[in-house]
Coordinates of C-alpha atoms and ligand atoms in Angstrom, one line a residue:
M266 CA 126.5 98.2 312.4
K267 CA 124.8 98.6 309.0
L268 CA 121.2 99.4 308.4
T269 CA 118.7 98.8 306.8
V270 CA 116.8 100.5 304.2
K271 CA 114.0 101.6 306.3
E272 CA 116.1 103.2 309.4
K273 CA 118.5 104.8 306.6
L274 CA 115.4 106.9 305.6
S275 CA 114.2 108.1 309.1
Q276 CA 118.2 108.9 309.3
F277 CA 117.6 111.0 306.6
L278 CA 113.8 112.4 307.2
K279 CA 115.3 113.2 310.4
Q280 CA 117.2 115.6 308.9
F281 CA 114.0 118.2 308.0
V282 CA 112.4 120.6 310.6
H283 CA 109.0 121.7 308.8
D284 CA 111.1 124.8 307.9
D285 CA 113.2 124.4 306.0
R286 CA 114.0 125.5 302.6
V287 CA 116.6 123.1 301.2
L288 CA 118.7 122.7 298.4
I289 CA 119.5 119.9 296.3
L290 CA 122.3 121.2 294.0
I291 CA 123.5 118.4 291.5
N292 CA 126.1 118.5 288.4
A293 CA 123.5 117.6 285.8
D294 CA 123.0 114.8 283.9
P295 CA 119.6 111.9 284.3
D296 CA 121.2 110.6 287.3
A297 CA 121.9 113.5 288.9
I298 CA 118.2 114.8 288.1
A299 CA 116.0 111.5 288.3
S300 CA 118.1 111.7 292.4
A301 CA 116.8 115.1 293.0
L302 CA 113.6 114.6 291.9
A303 CA 112.9 111.8 294.4
V304 CA 114.6 113.7 297.6
K305 CA 111.9 116.5 296.3
R306 CA 109.5 113.4 296.5
L307 CA 110.2 112.3 299.5
L308 CA 110.7 116.1 301.6
W309 CA 107.2 116.9 299.8
R310 CA 104.9 117.7 302.6
K311 CA 107.9 117.3 305.3
V312 CA 109.7 120.9 304.6
Q313 CA 108.6 124.5 303.4
A314 CA 109.9 124.5 299.8
V315 CA 112.5 122.6 297.8
T316 CA 114.6 124.0 295.5
I317 CA 116.8 122.5 292.2
S318 CA 119.4 124.1 291.1
N319 CA 122.2 122.3 288.4
I320 CA 125.1 124.1 288.4
N321 CA 125.8 123.4 284.8
T322 CA 124.7 124.1 281.7
I323 CA 122.3 120.9 280.0
D324 CA 123.4 121.0 276.6
R325 CA 123.1 117.7 275.6
P326 CA 119.8 117.1 273.4
D327 CA 118.5 114.0 274.9
N328 CA 119.4 116.0 278.8
I329 CA 117.2 118.6 277.1
A330 CA 115.0 116.7 276.0
M331 CA 114.6 114.6 279.5
V332 CA 113.7 117.7 281.1
E333 CA 111.5 119.4 278.7
L334 CA 109.3 116.3 278.4
L335 CA 109.0 115.8 282.1
G336 CA 108.4 119.2 282.9
I337 CA 110.8 119.4 285.6
K338 CA 111.6 122.9 287.1
L339 CA 115.6 123.8 287.8
I340 CA 117.4 126.3 288.5
H341 CA 120.7 127.7 287.2
K342 CA 122.7 128.3 290.2
D343 CA 123.8 131.0 288.8
E344 CA 119.9 132.5 289.1
L345 CA 120.0 131.4 292.8
D346 CA 119.5 133.4 296.0
D347 CA 122.1 131.4 298.0
T348 CA 121.1 132.7 301.8
H349 CA 118.0 131.9 301.0
F350 CA 117.8 128.1 302.1
T351 CA 117.9 126.2 305.2
K352 CA 119.4 123.0 304.4
K353 CA 121.7 121.4 301.6
V354 CA 121.1 118.2 299.7
L355 CA 123.9 116.6 297.4
V356 CA 122.7 113.7 294.6
D357 CA 124.6 112.5 292.6
S358 CA 128.0 113.8 293.3
Q359 CA 130.4 114.3 296.4
P360 CA 131.4 118.6 297.9
G361 CA 135.7 117.1 296.7
H362 CA 134.1 116.4 292.9
N363 CA 133.7 120.4 291.9
E364 CA 135.1 123.5 293.1
F365 CA 131.8 125.2 293.2
F366 CA 130.9 122.5 295.7
T367 CA 132.8 123.4 298.5
Q368 CA 131.3 126.3 299.7
F369 CA 128.9 124.9 300.7
D370 CA 128.1 122.8 303.9
F371 CA 125.6 119.8 302.9
D372 CA 123.2 118.0 305.7
V373 CA 122.4 115.3 303.2
V374 CA 124.7 113.7 300.5
I375 CA 123.9 110.6 298.7
D376 CA 125.8 109.0 296.2
H377 CA 127.1 106.3 293.9
H378 CA 131.2 107.3 292.8
P379 CA 133.6 106.1 295.0
D380 CA 134.3 108.3 298.9
T381 CA 136.0 111.0 299.1
N382 CA 135.6 111.2 303.1
C383 CA 133.1 113.7 302.9
Q384 CA 131.4 115.3 306.6
A385 CA 128.1 115.8 305.8
V386 CA 126.1 115.4 309.0
F387 CA 124.0 112.0 306.9
Q388 CA 125.2 110.7 304.1
D389 CA 125.0 107.7 301.8
I390 CA 127.5 106.4 299.5
R391 CA 127.3 103.4 298.1
P392 CA 130.3 102.7 295.1
R393 CA 129.1 99.7 293.9
Y394 CA 125.5 100.9 293.0
G395 CA 125.1 101.5 289.1
A396 CA 122.9 104.5 290.1
T397 CA 122.1 107.1 292.6
A398 CA 119.0 106.5 291.0
T399 CA 118.9 102.7 292.3
I400 CA 119.9 104.0 296.6
L401 CA 117.0 106.3 296.0
T402 CA 113.8 103.9 294.0
A403 CA 115.1 102.5 297.5
Y404 CA 114.2 105.2 299.8
I405 CA 111.2 106.1 297.6
R406 CA 109.9 102.2 298.3
A407 CA 111.0 101.8 301.7
A408 CA 108.5 105.0 302.6
K409 CA 105.6 103.7 300.7
I410 CA 105.2 106.1 297.9
K411 CA 103.8 105.5 294.5
P412 CA 106.1 107.2 291.9
S413 CA 103.9 109.1 289.3
T414 CA 104.8 108.6 285.4
K415 CA 107.3 111.6 285.8
L416 CA 109.3 110.4 288.1
A417 CA 109.7 106.8 287.5
T418 CA 110.8 107.5 283.8
A419 CA 113.7 110.0 285.6
L420 CA 114.4 107.3 287.9
I421 CA 114.0 104.0 284.7
L422 CA 116.2 106.6 282.2
A423 CA 119.0 107.2 285.2
I424 CA 119.5 103.8 286.0
K425 CA 119.8 103.3 282.5
T426 CA 122.3 105.8 281.6
D427 CA 124.4 105.4 284.3
T428 CA 124.6 101.3 283.7
S429 CA 124.9 102.4 280.3
N430 CA 121.5 99.7 280.0
F431 CA 123.2 97.4 281.9
E432 CA 126.6 97.1 280.5
L433 CA 128.1 98.8 282.7
Q434 CA 128.7 98.6 286.5
T435 CA 125.3 97.0 288.2
I436 CA 124.4 95.2 290.6
I437 CA 121.0 93.2 291.1
E438 CA 119.9 96.2 293.2
D439 CA 120.1 98.4 289.7
V440 CA 118.1 95.7 288.1
R441 CA 115.2 95.1 290.8
A442 CA 114.7 98.5 290.8
F443 CA 114.3 99.2 287.1
Q444 CA 111.7 96.1 287.4
Y445 CA 110.1 97.6 290.2
L446 CA 109.6 101.2 288.2
F447 CA 109.2 99.9 285.2
R448 CA 105.6 99.5 285.5
H449 CA 105.3 102.8 286.5
S450 CA 106.8 104.6 283.3
N451 CA 106.2 105.5 280.0
R452 CA 107.8 103.6 277.5
H453 CA 106.9 106.1 274.8
L454 CA 108.6 108.7 276.5
I455 CA 111.8 106.8 277.8
R456 CA 111.9 106.1 273.9
K457 CA 111.7 109.5 273.0
I458 CA 114.2 111.3 275.9
E459 CA 116.7 108.2 274.1
Q460 CA 116.1 108.4 270.8
S461 CA 116.8 112.7 271.1
E462 CA 120.5 112.4 270.0
L463 CA 120.9 114.9 267.8
K464 CA 120.1 118.9 267.6
P465 CA 117.5 120.1 264.9
E466 CA 121.6 121.8 264.0
Y467 CA 123.3 119.1 263.8
L468 CA 121.9 117.7 260.1
K469 CA 124.1 119.6 258.1
Y470 CA 126.9 117.6 259.3
Y471 CA 125.7 114.3 258.9
K472 CA 124.4 115.5 255.2
K473 CA 128.4 116.8 254.4
A474 CA 129.7 113.7 256.0
L475 CA 127.5 111.3 253.3
D476 CA 128.5 113.6 250.7
I477 CA 132.8 113.5 251.4
K478 CA 133.3 109.7 253.1
R479 CA 135.6 107.7 252.4
V480 CA 135.2 104.5 252.7
R481 CA 139.0 101.2 252.6
K482 CA 139.3 98.3 253.6
G483 CA 135.5 97.9 256.0
R484 CA 137.1 101.8 256.7
V485 CA 135.0 104.5 256.7
Y486 CA 137.1 108.1 257.3
V487 CA 135.3 111.7 257.9
S488 CA 137.0 115.3 258.0
L489 CA 134.1 117.5 258.7
G490 CA 136.0 120.5 259.3
P491 CA 135.1 123.5 262.1
V492 CA 131.8 121.7 264.1
V493 CA 130.1 123.6 266.6
N494 CA 130.5 120.7 269.2
P495 CA 132.1 117.8 269.2
D496 CA 129.9 115.6 270.4
I497 CA 128.7 115.6 266.6
C498 CA 131.8 113.2 265.4
V499 CA 130.9 111.2 267.8
L500 CA 126.8 110.4 266.6
I501 CA 129.0 111.0 263.0
A502 CA 131.4 108.0 263.8
D503 CA 128.5 105.9 266.1
F504 CA 126.5 106.6 262.7
F505 CA 128.5 104.9 260.0
L506 CA 129.0 102.1 262.5
R507 CA 125.4 101.0 261.4
V508 CA 126.6 100.0 258.4
N509 CA 127.6 96.2 258.4
A510 CA 129.8 96.5 255.9
I511 CA 131.9 98.8 258.0
K512 CA 134.2 98.0 261.2
W513 CA 136.1 101.3 261.1
S514 CA 134.8 104.5 261.4
I515 CA 136.8 107.3 262.1
V516 CA 135.6 111.1 262.2
C517 CA 137.8 114.1 262.1
G518 CA 136.7 117.7 262.9
F519 CA 137.7 121.2 264.3
H520 CA 136.4 122.8 267.9
Q521 CA 138.0 125.8 269.9
R522 CA 142.0 125.8 267.7
K523 CA 142.0 121.8 268.3
M524 CA 141.1 118.6 265.8
I525 CA 139.7 116.0 267.5
V526 CA 139.5 112.5 265.6
I527 CA 137.2 110.0 267.3
F528 CA 137.5 106.9 266.3
R529 CA 134.7 104.1 267.1
N530 CA 134.9 99.6 265.8
D531 CA 133.0 96.8 266.2
G532 CA 135.6 96.2 269.3
I533 CA 135.9 93.2 267.8
K534 CA 139.7 92.2 267.1
K535 CA 141.1 95.6 267.6
N536 CA 142.6 98.0 269.8
A537 CA 140.9 102.0 269.0
G538 CA 142.8 103.4 271.8
K539 CA 145.7 101.6 270.1
V540 CA 145.7 103.0 266.7
A541 CA 145.5 106.3 268.4
K542 CA 148.1 106.3 270.8
Q543 CA 149.9 104.9 267.6
G544 CA 149.2 107.9 264.9
F545 CA 148.7 110.7 267.7
N546 CA 150.1 110.8 270.4
N547 CA 153.1 112.3 269.2
F548 CA 151.2 115.5 268.6
G549 CA 148.2 115.7 271.2
S550 CA 146.4 113.6 273.7
A551 CA 145.7 110.2 272.3
G552 CA 144.1 107.7 274.0
G553 CA 140.7 105.4 274.7
R554 CA 139.7 101.5 274.5
K555 CA 139.7 98.3 272.3
S556 CA 136.1 99.4 270.8
M557 CA 136.4 103.7 271.5
A558 CA 139.1 106.4 272.0
R559 CA 140.3 110.1 271.0
A560 CA 142.7 112.5 269.5
E561 CA 143.2 116.4 270.0
I562 CA 146.1 117.6 268.4
P563 CA 146.3 121.6 268.7
L564 CA 146.4 123.0 265.3
S565 CA 149.5 125.1 266.1
E566 CA 151.4 120.9 266.5
L567 CA 149.3 120.2 263.3
K568 CA 150.1 123.1 260.3
P569 CA 154.0 122.0 260.7
R570 CA 152.6 118.4 259.4
V571 CA 149.7 119.3 257.0
D572 CA 147.5 121.9 255.7
Y573 CA 144.8 121.1 258.0
K574 CA 142.9 123.3 255.7
D575 CA 142.9 120.8 252.6
D576 CA 139.9 118.5 253.2
K577 CA 141.8 115.7 251.1
K578 CA 145.1 116.6 252.7
L579 CA 144.2 116.2 255.6
M580 CA 142.3 113.0 255.4
R581 CA 145.1 111.6 253.5
W582 CA 147.5 112.5 256.4
I583 CA 144.9 111.2 258.8
I584 CA 145.0 107.7 256.8
S585 CA 148.5 107.8 257.1
R586 CA 148.8 107.7 260.4
V587 CA 146.0 105.2 261.2
E588 CA 146.3 102.9 258.5
T589 CA 151.0 102.5 259.1
K590 CA 152.0 99.7 261.4
P591 CA 154.8 99.5 262.8
K592 CA 157.3 97.1 261.2
T593 CA 157.2 94.3 263.6
A594 CA 153.4 93.8 263.3
K595 CA 154.0 93.3 259.6
V596 CA 156.4 89.9 260.1
K597 CA 154.1 88.9 263.1
Q598 CA 151.2 88.7 260.7
K599 CA 154.1 87.0 257.9
T600 CA 154.9 84.2 260.2
I601 CA 151.3 84.0 260.6
S602 CA 150.1 83.4 256.8
N603 CA 152.9 81.0 256.9
Ligands
MN193 MN1 125.3 108.6 288.4

């Protein structure tokens, strides 16, 4: 029998008693953080204390901005005193998703990933939902709680992030939750957090990219050398696609004894995944979708093939790997033009 949100909410609340000290564990991303805040709000004045603990390090600049600008209190798992908690909650994940989670018996699991047959006493797992935040927005509404600006803003960010602004898996409940939350949120904060893509130390790579880029037939090629984080290659590849004449961007950098190559294109009659595979799968791992792909090649594989420390030689090698088409493709093109 399918329960209404109200019934589900009352079951959820029944899991807790007034003396409980609750631990909410998350693998922190916007959806997990917002969902944890919502659980904390639902339990306000119903339990002794609620602690939100992240098992991962929060490293992405937009996630750092979210935590800082919304004043969210998180305690990293390594700073926790485990024995101190009477109830354990997991949101936006299931116990099987991470080795660290398997040591706990969770009382509550609320998630939107495919059901992994978890054993929690109370569980609400809805794989059709775009975000866990949507499930919790329904709980908040059913509980007749008016969300604070901080909570509404966090929940909106979660829905926007997980659905990629409603371009990915989205159901009408996600849209309705967004619509409801919007009037309680702060759009300036949303925008500032979403815009915080860069760390100050990333700026120097943009300068280098602009200085050394090579543009050929609507394609831009950039070789950044060593990078502190492979995300920088992604940011720069996305950046060049904003130029109207650029149809492809191919950006490589070195990180942890590997060369990372990021492919982006406008998605119109192109296949980045195929290009990445054809060019680089023999030396490492490569693949992706039509408009975005990635290759990772160990330096040990690269060394015998190209003098990778020489930026120009490396760029030429990459161009040759990207632009050499298999012969069959050429024949096909000829037929069409005739
Ligand atoms: Mn999620």
